[in-house]
PDB file of C-alpha atoms in Angstrom:
ATOM      1  CA  UNK X   4       9.035 -86.585  19.011  1.00 40.00           C
ATOM      2  CA  UNK X   5      11.594 -88.501  20.727  1.00 46.00           C
ATOM      3  CA  UNK X   6      14.494 -89.830  18.490  1.00 47.00           C
ATOM      4  CA  UNK X   7      15.442 -93.511  18.981  1.00 51.00           C
ATOM      5  CA  UNK X   8      18.859 -94.056  17.529  1.00 50.00           C
ATOM      6  CA  UNK X   9      18.408 -97.974  17.443  1.00 49.00           C
ATOM      7  CA  UNK X  10      15.997 -97.226  14.781  1.00 45.00           C
ATOM      8  CA  UNK X  11      18.228 -94.569  12.883  1.00 40.00           C
ATOM      9  CA  UNK X  12      21.096 -96.973  12.710  1.00 31.00           C
ATOM     10  CA  UNK X  13      19.201 -98.728   9.707  1.00 25.00           C
ATOM     11  CA  UNK X  14      19.403 -95.660   7.574  1.00 26.00           C
ATOM     12  CA  UNK X  15      23.010 -94.638   8.280  1.00 29.00           C
ATOM     13  CA  UNK X  16      24.090 -95.218   4.769  1.00 28.00           C
ATOM     14  CA  UNK X  17      23.567 -91.591   3.844  1.00 30.00           C
ATOM     15  CA  UNK X  18      25.568 -88.743   5.314  1.00 33.00           C
ATOM     16  CA  UNK X  19      23.027 -88.192   8.065  1.00 34.00           C
ATOM     17  CA  UNK X  20      19.951 -89.595   9.458  1.00 35.00           C
ATOM     18  CA  UNK X  21      17.242 -87.270  10.839  1.00 34.00           C
ATOM     19  CA  UNK X  22      14.192 -87.254  12.913  1.00 31.00           C
ATOM     20  CA  UNK X  23      12.424 -84.680  15.133  1.00 29.00           C
ATOM     21  CA  UNK X  24      13.116 -83.417  18.592  1.00 34.00           C
ATOM     22  CA  UNK X  25      12.471 -80.405  20.729  1.00 34.00           C
ATOM     23  CA  UNK X  26      15.784 -79.023  21.590  1.00 33.00           C
ATOM     24  CA  UNK X  27      15.345 -76.255  24.223  1.00 37.00           C
ATOM     25  CA  UNK X  28      17.379 -73.081  24.696  1.00 38.00           C
ATOM     26  CA  UNK X  29      20.928 -74.106  25.832  1.00 34.00           C
ATOM     27  CA  UNK X  30      20.615 -71.943  28.875  1.00 39.00           C
ATOM     28  CA  UNK X  31      18.179 -74.576  30.275  1.00 61.00           C
ATOM     29  CA  UNK X  32      20.878 -77.167  30.068  1.00 81.00           C
ATOM     30  CA  UNK X  33      21.060 -80.476  27.968  1.00 86.00           C
ATOM     31  CA  UNK X  34      22.396 -83.401  29.742  1.00 90.00           C
ATOM     32  CA  UNK X  35      23.273 -87.083  29.306  1.00 93.00           C
ATOM     33  CA  UNK X  36      21.227 -89.079  32.038  1.00 93.00           C
ATOM     34  CA  UNK X  37      22.933 -92.534  32.618  1.00 92.00           C
ATOM     35  CA  UNK X  38      20.104 -94.371  34.405  1.00 93.00           C
ATOM     36  CA  UNK X  39      17.740 -93.715  31.339  1.00 93.00           C
ATOM     37  CA  UNK X  40      20.489 -93.900  28.849  1.00 93.00           C
ATOM     38  CA  UNK X  41      19.243 -90.885  27.171  1.00 92.00           C
ATOM     39  CA  UNK X  42      19.753 -87.164  26.523  1.00 90.00           C
ATOM     40  CA  UNK X  43      17.327 -84.878  28.381  1.00 89.00           C
ATOM     41  CA  UNK X  44      16.683 -81.220  28.935  1.00 86.00           C
ATOM     42  CA  UNK X  45      16.840 -79.583  32.333  1.00 87.00           C
ATOM     43  CA  UNK X  46      13.673 -77.485  32.409  1.00 82.00           C
ATOM     44  CA  UNK X  47      12.718 -75.031  35.030  1.00 78.00           C
ATOM     45  CA  UNK X  48      14.339 -72.707  37.474  1.00 75.00           C
ATOM     46  CA  UNK X  49      16.905 -73.360  40.185  1.00 71.00           C
ATOM     47  CA  UNK X  50      15.272 -75.173  42.987  1.00 72.00           C
ATOM     48  CA  UNK X  51      12.121 -76.251  40.747  1.00 80.00           C
ATOM     49  CA  UNK X  52      13.759 -77.806  37.901  1.00 84.00           C
ATOM     50  CA  UNK X  53      13.084 -81.303  36.496  1.00 88.00           C
ATOM     51  CA  UNK X  54      14.380 -83.493  33.589  1.00 89.00           C
ATOM     52  CA  UNK X  55      12.381 -83.654  30.420  1.00 86.00           C
ATOM     53  CA  UNK X  56      11.274 -86.667  28.522  1.00 86.00           C
ATOM     54  CA  UNK X  57      14.303 -88.176  26.728  1.00 87.00           C
ATOM     55  CA  UNK X  58      15.219 -86.377  23.623  1.00 87.00           C
ATOM     56  CA  UNK X  59      17.612 -89.157  22.318  1.00 89.00           C
ATOM     57  CA  UNK X  60      17.470 -92.785  23.584  1.00 90.00           C
ATOM     58  CA  UNK X  61      19.584 -95.916  23.595  1.00 92.00           C
ATOM     59  CA  UNK X  62      22.966 -94.341  24.212  1.00 93.00           C
ATOM     60  CA  UNK X  63      25.778 -95.993  26.151  1.00 93.00           C
ATOM     61  CA  UNK X  64      27.216 -92.604  26.747  1.00 92.00           C
ATOM     62  CA  UNK X  65      27.210 -88.961  25.469  1.00 94.00           C
ATOM     63  CA  UNK X  66      29.004 -85.687  26.071  1.00 94.00           C
ATOM     64  CA  UNK X  67      27.227 -82.456  25.317  1.00 92.00           C
ATOM     65  CA  UNK X  68      29.075 -79.473  23.716  1.00 92.00           C
ATOM     66  CA  UNK X  69      29.205 -76.163  25.575  1.00 89.00           C
ATOM     67  CA  UNK X  70      26.769 -74.567  23.043  1.00 87.00           C
ATOM     68  CA  UNK X  71      24.082 -77.219  24.171  1.00 85.00           C
ATOM     69  CA  UNK X  72      23.426 -77.747  20.427  1.00 88.00           C
ATOM     70  CA  UNK X  73      25.799 -80.743  19.695  1.00 92.00           C
ATOM     71  CA  UNK X  74      26.954 -83.993  21.315  1.00 93.00           C
ATOM     72  CA  UNK X  75      29.189 -86.798  20.722  1.00 95.00           C
ATOM     73  CA  UNK X  76      27.620 -90.285  21.670  1.00 94.00           C
ATOM     74  CA  UNK X  77      28.094 -94.160  21.413  1.00 92.00           C
ATOM     75  CA  UNK X  78      24.780 -96.095  20.819  1.00 91.00           C
ATOM     76  CA  UNK X  79      23.868 -99.240  22.445  1.00 90.00           C
ATOM     77  CA  UNK X  80      24.514-100.918  19.165  1.00 88.00           C
ATOM     78  CA  UNK X  81      28.149 -99.708  19.234  1.00 87.00           C
ATOM     79  CA  UNK X  82      27.915 -97.002  16.729  1.00 89.00           C
ATOM     80  CA  UNK X  83      29.880 -93.864  17.275  1.00 90.00           C
ATOM     81  CA  UNK X  84      27.643 -90.775  16.495  1.00 93.00           C
ATOM     82  CA  UNK X  85      27.655 -86.948  16.213  1.00 95.00           C
ATOM     83  CA  UNK X  86      24.523 -85.357  17.408  1.00 94.00           C
ATOM     84  CA  UNK X  87      23.545 -81.916  16.125  1.00 89.00           C
ATOM     85  CA  UNK X  88      20.359 -79.724  16.363  1.00 77.00           C
ATOM     86  CA  UNK X  89      19.072 -76.961  14.052  1.00 69.00           C
ATOM     87  CA  UNK X  90      16.047 -75.457  15.261  1.00 55.00           C
ATOM     88  CA  UNK X  91      13.631 -78.208  16.137  1.00 49.00           C
ATOM     89  CA  UNK X  92      15.328 -80.590  13.735  1.00 58.00           C
ATOM     90  CA  UNK X  93      17.746 -83.083  15.302  1.00 66.00           C
ATOM     91  CA  UNK X  94      20.280 -85.280  13.165  1.00 85.00           C
ATOM     92  CA  UNK X  95      22.664 -88.197  14.064  1.00 91.00           C
ATOM     93  CA  UNK X  96      25.796 -88.665  11.898  1.00 92.00           C
ATOM     94  CA  UNK X  97      27.847 -91.969  12.329  1.00 92.00           C
ATOM     95  CA  UNK X  98      31.691 -91.397  12.673  1.00 90.00           C
ATOM     96  CA  UNK X  99      34.253 -94.190  12.212  1.00 84.00           C
ATOM     97  CA  UNK X 100      36.308 -94.120  15.298  1.00 81.00           C
ATOM     98  CA  UNK X 101      39.903 -95.453  15.288  1.00 78.00           C
ATOM     99  CA  UNK X 102      39.551 -96.908  18.743  1.00 72.00           C
ATOM    100  CA  UNK X 103      36.946 -98.581  21.010  1.00 75.00           C
ATOM    101  CA  UNK X 104      35.291 -97.712  24.317  1.00 74.00           C
ATOM    102  CA  UNK X 105      35.331 -96.893  27.069  1.00 79.00           C
ATOM    103  CA  UNK X 106      35.814 -93.298  25.949  1.00 88.00           C
ATOM    104  CA  UNK X 107      36.482 -89.816  27.476  1.00 91.00           C
ATOM    105  CA  UNK X 108      35.554 -86.797  25.447  1.00 93.00           C
ATOM    106  CA  UNK X 109      36.177 -83.112  25.777  1.00 94.00           C
ATOM    107  CA  UNK X 110      34.833 -80.449  23.430  1.00 93.00           C
ATOM    108  CA  UNK X 111      36.523 -77.099  22.503  1.00 92.00           C
ATOM    109  CA  UNK X 112      35.184 -73.887  23.625  1.00 89.00           C
ATOM    110  CA  UNK X 113      33.623 -73.194  20.117  1.00 91.00           C
ATOM    111  CA  UNK X 114      31.678 -76.408  20.158  1.00 92.00           C
ATOM    112  CA  UNK X 115      32.905 -77.515  16.669  1.00 94.00           C
ATOM    113  CA  UNK X 116      35.376 -80.011  17.636  1.00 95.00           C
ATOM    114  CA  UNK X 117      35.755 -82.820  20.225  1.00 94.00           C
ATOM    115  CA  UNK X 118      38.788 -84.683  21.246  1.00 93.00           C
ATOM    116  CA  UNK X 119      38.377 -88.320  22.330  1.00 92.00           C
ATOM    117  CA  UNK X 120      40.434 -90.686  24.256  1.00 90.00           C
ATOM    118  CA  UNK X 121      39.953 -94.485  23.673  1.00 88.00           C
ATOM    119  CA  UNK X 122      41.120 -96.755  26.468  1.00 85.00           C
ATOM    120  CA  UNK X 123      41.252 -99.679  24.074  1.00 83.00           C
ATOM    121  CA  UNK X 124      43.990 -98.165  21.942  1.00 81.00           C
ATOM    122  CA  UNK X 125      45.291 -95.490  24.489  1.00 82.00           C
ATOM    123  CA  UNK X 126      44.947 -93.128  21.802  1.00 83.00           C
ATOM    124  CA  UNK X 127      43.421 -89.735  21.277  1.00 87.00           C
ATOM    125  CA  UNK X 128      41.659 -88.612  18.085  1.00 88.00           C
ATOM    126  CA  UNK X 129      39.701 -85.456  17.188  1.00 92.00           C
ATOM    127  CA  UNK X 130      36.344 -85.057  15.340  1.00 94.00           C
ATOM    128  CA  UNK X 131      35.773 -81.709  13.694  1.00 94.00           C
ATOM    129  CA  UNK X 132      32.903 -80.077  11.907  1.00 93.00           C
ATOM    130  CA  UNK X 133      34.014 -79.500   8.403  1.00 91.00           C
ATOM    131  CA  UNK X 134      31.710 -78.170   5.609  1.00 90.00           C
ATOM    132  CA  UNK X 135      28.738 -79.266   7.772  1.00 88.00           C
ATOM    133  CA  UNK X 136      29.980 -82.775   8.241  1.00 91.00           C
ATOM    134  CA  UNK X 137      31.835 -84.339  11.293  1.00 94.00           C
ATOM    135  CA  UNK X 138      35.130 -85.802  10.134  1.00 92.00           C
ATOM    136  CA  UNK X 139      38.328 -87.242  11.750  1.00 88.00           C
ATOM    137  CA  UNK X 140      40.983 -84.526  11.671  1.00 81.00           C
ATOM    138  CA  UNK X 141      44.591 -84.399  12.640  1.00 71.00           C
ATOM    139  CA  UNK X 142      46.846 -87.436  13.662  1.00 66.00           C
ATOM    140  CA  UNK X 143      45.945 -89.934  16.198  1.00 73.00           C
ATOM    141  CA  UNK X 144      47.996 -89.505  19.242  1.00 76.00           C
ATOM    142  CA  UNK X 145      49.253 -92.646  21.145  1.00 75.00           C
ATOM    143  CA  UNK X 146      49.764 -92.363  24.728  1.00 74.00           C
ATOM    144  CA  UNK X 147      52.669 -94.598  26.171  1.00 74.00           C
ATOM    145  CA  UNK X 148      51.415 -97.305  28.353  1.00 62.00           C
ATOM    146  CA  UNK X 149      54.129 -96.517  30.809  1.00 65.00           C
ATOM    147  CA  UNK X 150      52.349 -93.143  31.436  1.00 73.00           C
ATOM    148  CA  UNK X 151      49.810 -94.932  33.717  1.00 82.00           C
ATOM    149  CA  UNK X 152      46.012 -95.007  33.650  1.00 87.00           C
ATOM    150  CA  UNK X 153      44.278 -91.912  32.156  1.00 90.00           C
ATOM    151  CA  UNK X 154      41.958 -90.052  34.707  1.00 91.00           C
ATOM    152  CA  UNK X 155      41.269 -86.844  32.669  1.00 92.00           C
ATOM    153  CA  UNK X 156      42.503 -84.586  29.894  1.00 93.00           C
ATOM    154  CA  UNK X 157      42.124 -81.210  28.464  1.00 92.00           C
ATOM    155  CA  UNK X 158      43.094 -79.811  25.109  1.00 91.00           C
ATOM    156  CA  UNK X 159      43.702 -76.703  22.974  1.00 83.00           C
ATOM    157  CA  UNK X 160      44.762 -77.051  19.258  1.00 78.00           C
ATOM    158  CA  UNK X 161      47.504 -79.603  18.921  1.00 76.00           C
ATOM    159  CA  UNK X 162      48.330 -79.825  22.686  1.00 81.00           C
ATOM    160  CA  UNK X 163      46.685 -82.211  25.082  1.00 89.00           C
ATOM    161  CA  UNK X 164      47.338 -82.181  28.842  1.00 91.00           C
ATOM    162  CA  UNK X 165      46.665 -85.603  30.391  1.00 92.00           C
ATOM    163  CA  UNK X 166      46.343 -86.405  34.166  1.00 93.00           C
ATOM    164  CA  UNK X 167      47.256 -90.100  34.973  1.00 91.00           C
ATOM    165  CA  UNK X 168      47.850 -91.949  38.058  1.00 89.00           C
ATOM    166  CA  UNK X 169      51.588 -91.582  37.171  1.00 89.00           C
ATOM    167  CA  UNK X 170      51.655 -87.796  36.876  1.00 90.00           C
ATOM    168  CA  UNK X 171      50.707 -84.951  34.415  1.00 92.00           C
ATOM    169  CA  UNK X 172      51.762 -85.244  30.621  1.00 90.00           C
ATOM    170  CA  UNK X 173      51.614 -83.050  27.620  1.00 88.00           C
ATOM    171  CA  UNK X 174      50.973 -84.789  24.367  1.00 84.00           C
ATOM    172  CA  UNK X 175      52.082 -83.187  20.951  1.00 72.00           C
ATOM    173  CA  UNK X 176      51.626 -84.520  17.539  1.00 67.00           C
ATOM    174  CA  UNK X 177      54.129 -87.268  17.853  1.00 67.00           C
ATOM    175  CA  UNK X 178      55.323 -87.614  21.392  1.00 71.00           C
ATOM    176  CA  UNK X 179      54.303 -87.180  25.181  1.00 77.00           C
ATOM    177  CA  UNK X 180      56.317 -85.482  27.886  1.00 85.00           C
ATOM    178  CA  UNK X 181      56.095 -85.915  31.618  1.00 87.00           C
ATOM    179  CA  UNK X 182      55.604 -82.422  33.137  1.00 88.00           C
ATOM    180  CA  UNK X 183      55.050 -83.462  36.686  1.00 88.00           C
ATOM    181  CA  UNK X 184      55.196 -86.887  38.388  1.00 87.00           C
ATOM    182  CA  UNK X 185      52.500 -87.945  40.899  1.00 85.00           C
ATOM    183  CA  UNK X 186      55.039 -88.255  43.867  1.00 81.00           C
ATOM    184  CA  UNK X 187      54.298 -87.410  47.434  1.00 77.00           C
ATOM    185  CA  UNK X 188      50.642 -88.408  47.133  1.00 85.00           C
ATOM    186  CA  UNK X 189      49.881 -85.756  44.502  1.00 92.00           C
ATOM    187  CA  UNK X 190      46.770 -85.887  42.318  1.00 94.00           C
ATOM    188  CA  UNK X 191      46.239 -83.614  39.231  1.00 95.00           C
ATOM    189  CA  UNK X 192      42.934 -82.183  38.340  1.00 96.00           C
ATOM    190  CA  UNK X 193      42.257 -80.534  35.045  1.00 95.00           C
ATOM    191  CA  UNK X 194      39.754 -77.864  34.163  1.00 92.00           C
ATOM    192  CA  UNK X 195      38.281 -77.744  30.638  1.00 84.00           C
ATOM    193  CA  UNK X 196      39.975 -74.398  30.069  1.00 81.00           C
ATOM    194  CA  UNK X 197      43.377 -76.089  30.559  1.00 84.00           C
ATOM    195  CA  UNK X 198      44.065 -74.889  33.960  1.00 91.00           C
ATOM    196  CA  UNK X 199      45.738 -77.410  36.192  1.00 94.00           C
ATOM    197  CA  UNK X 200      45.543 -78.074  39.930  1.00 96.00           C
ATOM    198  CA  UNK X 201      47.455 -80.377  42.132  1.00 96.00           C
ATOM    199  CA  UNK X 202      46.186 -81.830  45.454  1.00 96.00           C
ATOM    200  CA  UNK X 203      47.588 -83.570  48.422  1.00 94.00           C
ATOM    201  CA  UNK X 204      45.167 -85.525  50.386  1.00 93.00           C
ATOM    202  CA  UNK X 205      47.309 -86.128  53.444  1.00 93.00           C
ATOM    203  CA  UNK X 206      47.940 -82.440  53.915  1.00 96.00           C
ATOM    204  CA  UNK X 207      44.617 -81.122  52.403  1.00 96.00           C
ATOM    205  CA  UNK X 208      46.750 -78.934  50.015  1.00 97.00           C
ATOM    206  CA  UNK X 209      45.423 -77.283  46.771  1.00 97.00           C
ATOM    207  CA  UNK X 210      48.178 -76.061  44.436  1.00 96.00           C
ATOM    208  CA  UNK X 211      47.939 -74.426  41.299  1.00 95.00           C
ATOM    209  CA  UNK X 212      50.300 -75.562  38.594  1.00 93.00           C
ATOM    210  CA  UNK X 213      51.436 -72.348  37.142  1.00 91.00           C
ATOM    211  CA  UNK X 214      51.962 -72.031  33.545  1.00 82.00           C
ATOM    212  CA  UNK X 215      54.678 -69.533  32.220  1.00 82.00           C
ATOM    213  CA  UNK X 216      55.352 -69.000  28.512  1.00 75.00           C
ATOM    214  CA  UNK X 217      53.628 -72.276  27.699  1.00 69.00           C
ATOM    215  CA  UNK X 218      55.537 -74.323  30.255  1.00 77.00           C
ATOM    216  CA  UNK X 219      53.946 -75.936  33.418  1.00 79.00           C
ATOM    217  CA  UNK X 220      56.381 -75.857  36.351  1.00 76.00           C
ATOM    218  CA  UNK X 221      55.917 -73.973  39.621  1.00 86.00           C
ATOM    219  CA  UNK X 222      53.475 -75.174  42.228  1.00 91.00           C
ATOM    220  CA  UNK X 223      51.686 -72.356  44.002  1.00 94.00           C
ATOM    221  CA  UNK X 224      50.058 -73.060  47.305  1.00 97.00           C
ATOM    222  CA  UNK X 225      46.309 -71.895  47.407  1.00 97.00           C
ATOM    223  CA  UNK X 226      45.118 -73.520  50.564  1.00 97.00           C
ATOM    224  CA  UNK X 227      45.709 -76.361  52.973  1.00 97.00           C
ATOM    225  CA  UNK X 228      43.067 -77.963  55.275  1.00 96.00           C
ATOM    226  CA  UNK X 229      43.571 -81.822  55.988  1.00 95.00           C
ATOM    227  CA  UNK X 230      40.256 -81.989  57.692  1.00 95.00           C
ATOM    228  CA  UNK X 231      38.267 -80.464  54.889  1.00 96.00           C
ATOM    229  CA  UNK X 232      40.330 -81.210  51.755  1.00 97.00           C
ATOM    230  CA  UNK X 233      41.498 -84.678  52.057  1.00 96.00           C
ATOM    231  CA  UNK X 234      39.837 -86.191  49.057  1.00 96.00           C
ATOM    232  CA  UNK X 235      39.114 -83.481  46.498  1.00 97.00           C
ATOM    233  CA  UNK X 236      37.365 -84.671  43.329  1.00 96.00           C
ATOM    234  CA  UNK X 237      37.205 -81.711  41.317  1.00 96.00           C
ATOM    235  CA  UNK X 238      38.157 -77.948  41.146  1.00 97.00           C
ATOM    236  CA  UNK X 239      36.773 -75.205  38.811  1.00 94.00           C
ATOM    237  CA  UNK X 240      37.498 -71.588  38.618  1.00 94.00           C
ATOM    238  CA  UNK X 241      34.700 -68.969  39.191  1.00 91.00           C
ATOM    239  CA  UNK X 242      35.873 -65.373  38.932  1.00 90.00           C
ATOM    240  CA  UNK X 243      38.614 -64.813  41.539  1.00 93.00           C
ATOM    241  CA  UNK X 244      37.748 -67.975  43.506  1.00 94.00           C
ATOM    242  CA  UNK X 245      37.883 -71.660  43.046  1.00 96.00           C
ATOM    243  CA  UNK X 246      35.184 -74.129  43.840  1.00 95.00           C
ATOM    244  CA  UNK X 247      36.487 -77.405  45.379  1.00 97.00           C
ATOM    245  CA  UNK X 248      34.353 -80.505  45.711  1.00 96.00           C
ATOM    246  CA  UNK X 249      35.519 -83.004  48.463  1.00 97.00           C
ATOM    247  CA  UNK X 250      34.230 -86.524  48.474  1.00 96.00           C
ATOM    248  CA  UNK X 251      35.042 -87.394  52.108  1.00 96.00           C
ATOM    249  CA  UNK X 252      33.261 -84.367  53.679  1.00 97.00           C
ATOM    250  CA  UNK X 253      30.548 -84.162  50.767  1.00 96.00           C
ATOM    251  CA  UNK X 254      30.915 -80.373  50.591  1.00 96.00           C
ATOM    252  CA  UNK X 255      31.954 -77.654  48.005  1.00 96.00           C
ATOM    253  CA  UNK X 256      34.026 -74.929  49.253  1.00 96.00           C
ATOM    254  CA  UNK X 257      34.383 -71.531  47.503  1.00 95.00           C
ATOM    255  CA  UNK X 258      37.992 -70.475  48.130  1.00 97.00           C
ATOM    256  CA  UNK X 259      39.833 -67.103  47.381  1.00 97.00           C
ATOM    257  CA  UNK X 260      42.593 -67.705  44.796  1.00 96.00           C
ATOM    258  CA  UNK X 261      44.654 -64.973  46.455  1.00 95.00           C
ATOM    259  CA  UNK X 262      43.631 -65.225  50.145  1.00 97.00           C
ATOM    260  CA  UNK X 263      43.215 -69.091  50.278  1.00 97.00           C
ATOM    261  CA  UNK X 264      40.202 -68.294  52.508  1.00 96.00           C
ATOM    262  CA  UNK X 265      37.032 -70.294  52.423  1.00 96.00           C
ATOM    263  CA  UNK X 266      34.298 -67.604  51.340  1.00 95.00           C
ATOM    264  CA  UNK X 267      31.425 -69.830  51.624  1.00 93.00           C
ATOM    265  CA  UNK X 268      30.485 -73.650  51.428  1.00 95.00           C
ATOM    266  CA  UNK X 269      27.605 -75.922  50.482  1.00 94.00           C
ATOM    267  CA  UNK X 270      26.799 -79.295  52.045  1.00 94.00           C
ATOM    268  CA  UNK X 271      25.875 -82.005  49.519  1.00 93.00           C
ATOM    269  CA  UNK X 272      23.400 -84.986  49.901  1.00 89.00           C
ATOM    270  CA  UNK X 273      25.581 -87.153  47.727  1.00 90.00           C
ATOM    271  CA  UNK X 274      29.326 -87.731  46.961  1.00 93.00           C
ATOM    272  CA  UNK X 275      30.540 -85.197  44.539  1.00 94.00           C
ATOM    273  CA  UNK X 276      32.405 -86.282  41.257  1.00 93.00           C
ATOM    274  CA  UNK X 277      33.980 -84.395  38.484  1.00 92.00           C
ATOM    275  CA  UNK X 278      32.188 -80.959  38.016  1.00 93.00           C
ATOM    276  CA  UNK X 279      30.945 -80.955  34.397  1.00 89.00           C
ATOM    277  CA  UNK X 280      29.913 -77.603  32.774  1.00 87.00           C
ATOM    278  CA  UNK X 281      26.423 -77.189  31.438  1.00 86.00           C
ATOM    279  CA  UNK X 282      26.377 -74.630  28.448  1.00 75.00           C
ATOM    280  CA  UNK X 283      28.423 -71.407  28.556  1.00 69.00           C
ATOM    281  CA  UNK X 284      27.327 -70.150  31.938  1.00 75.00           C
ATOM    282  CA  UNK X 285      29.143 -70.978  35.228  1.00 82.00           C
ATOM    283  CA  UNK X 286      26.773 -74.018  35.994  1.00 86.00           C
ATOM    284  CA  UNK X 287      28.216 -77.354  36.698  1.00 89.00           C
ATOM    285  CA  UNK X 288      26.801 -80.794  37.536  1.00 91.00           C
ATOM    286  CA  UNK X 289      28.171 -81.883  40.668  1.00 92.00           C
ATOM    287  CA  UNK X 290      26.669 -85.256  41.018  1.00 90.00           C
ATOM    288  CA  UNK X 291      25.463 -87.307  38.154  1.00 87.00           C
ATOM    289  CA  UNK X 292      22.769 -89.950  38.587  1.00 88.00           C
ATOM    290  CA  UNK X 293      23.646 -93.670  38.706  1.00 86.00           C
ATOM    291  CA  UNK X 294      20.154 -94.886  39.536  1.00 87.00           C
ATOM    292  CA  UNK X 295      16.845 -93.709  38.274  1.00 85.00           C
ATOM    293  CA  UNK X 296      15.729 -92.703  41.841  1.00 85.00           C
ATOM    294  CA  UNK X 297      18.790 -90.611  42.430  1.00 87.00           C
ATOM    295  CA  UNK X 298      18.742 -86.784  42.238  1.00 87.00           C
ATOM    296  CA  UNK X 299      21.109 -84.821  40.073  1.00 90.00           C
ATOM    297  CA  UNK X 300      22.972 -81.962  41.876  1.00 91.00           C
ATOM    298  CA  UNK X 301      23.716 -78.849  40.172  1.00 90.00           C
ATOM    299  CA  UNK X 302      25.935 -75.908  41.176  1.00 90.00           C
ATOM    300  CA  UNK X 303      24.887 -72.549  39.784  1.00 86.00           C
ATOM    301  CA  UNK X 304      27.463 -69.736  40.331  1.00 84.00           C
ATOM    302  CA  UNK X 305      25.930 -67.385  37.597  1.00 78.00           C
ATOM    303  CA  UNK X 306      24.587 -64.978  40.187  1.00 75.00           C
ATOM    304  CA  UNK X 307      24.408 -65.793  43.935  1.00 76.00           C
ATOM    305  CA  UNK X 308      26.038 -69.260  44.004  1.00 79.00           C
ATOM    306  CA  UNK X 309      23.812 -72.003  45.141  1.00 84.00           C
ATOM    307  CA  UNK X 310      23.499 -75.810  44.814  1.00 88.00           C
ATOM    308  CA  UNK X 311      20.229 -77.292  43.922  1.00 87.00           C
ATOM    309  CA  UNK X 312      18.919 -80.712  43.141  1.00 86.00           C
ATOM    310  CA  UNK X 313      16.774 -82.201  40.343  1.00 89.00           C
ATOM    311  CA  UNK X 314      14.559 -84.909  41.702  1.00 85.00           C
ATOM    312  CA  UNK X 315      15.084 -88.505  40.580  1.00 74.00           C
ATOM    313  CA  UNK X 316      12.729 -90.455  38.324  1.00 67.00           C
ATOM    314  CA  UNK X 317      12.835 -92.359  35.191  1.00 60.00           C
ATOM    315  CA  UNK X 318      11.481 -91.433  31.792  1.00 60.00           C
ATOM    316  CA  UNK X 319       8.627 -88.793  32.284  1.00 54.00           C
TER     317      UNK X 319
END
């Protein structure tokens, strides 16, 4: 049975409101589908996969945890909710957020806590599962407005790394520190693991921001190709290589971390965006749908790396 959160809002007075949903094994993939404003399952094998009927509907946005068993979302009626599945039973619990949307959300590796950035208050807050209930934990962190527009962030424990159009920042409990400025046309890209990359579009450079003893300083050149890497949207690590998605060429390149050599590449039928992981395996969404007829593009590097598409369509 599908779960319609617009109906569940009426009974949020308790600690949780429950309905039934079929939640697949996380290896098949659970994703937020923007055109249908719902959470759906990717079912099937690479090259022959499809999106299931909506499992949860009436959402403005949602971010799924690495386990595939939890999510954080905002409903169309403005409620901020923690989503969780236990077997076939699905629950939604309302959480009082200190800020307002638009939001960015990043889960921890254990899938029991999520840190969220609210553009309305330029602040970060964390929701953690405690004694079976999601609660706000820790201190709200305020980012100085002089730090620029937030583009992405990653976090581990009390430290949050923030990439803005002004540079790379590290936020602690009560202060923020500029680690690297965005001079010379540099853009900083963050992985969910906390690894940091710098790109220069004019020269096609990809540089690793090296961390030593907890400090980010040295820039190590990985590769440079102005014709192929002038507009890199996202970088993820896969084994001893990186996967770099370039908007201008609409191509993903697998590049050796040590050699800097392109090992293989994949042409895309759409402009890539931020590569978002699906579950615990090395599988990423490369292109998220913006219209119901658009396909979703998936990069699977778990065995022989390949890009495959999931056909477009509305609710099935």
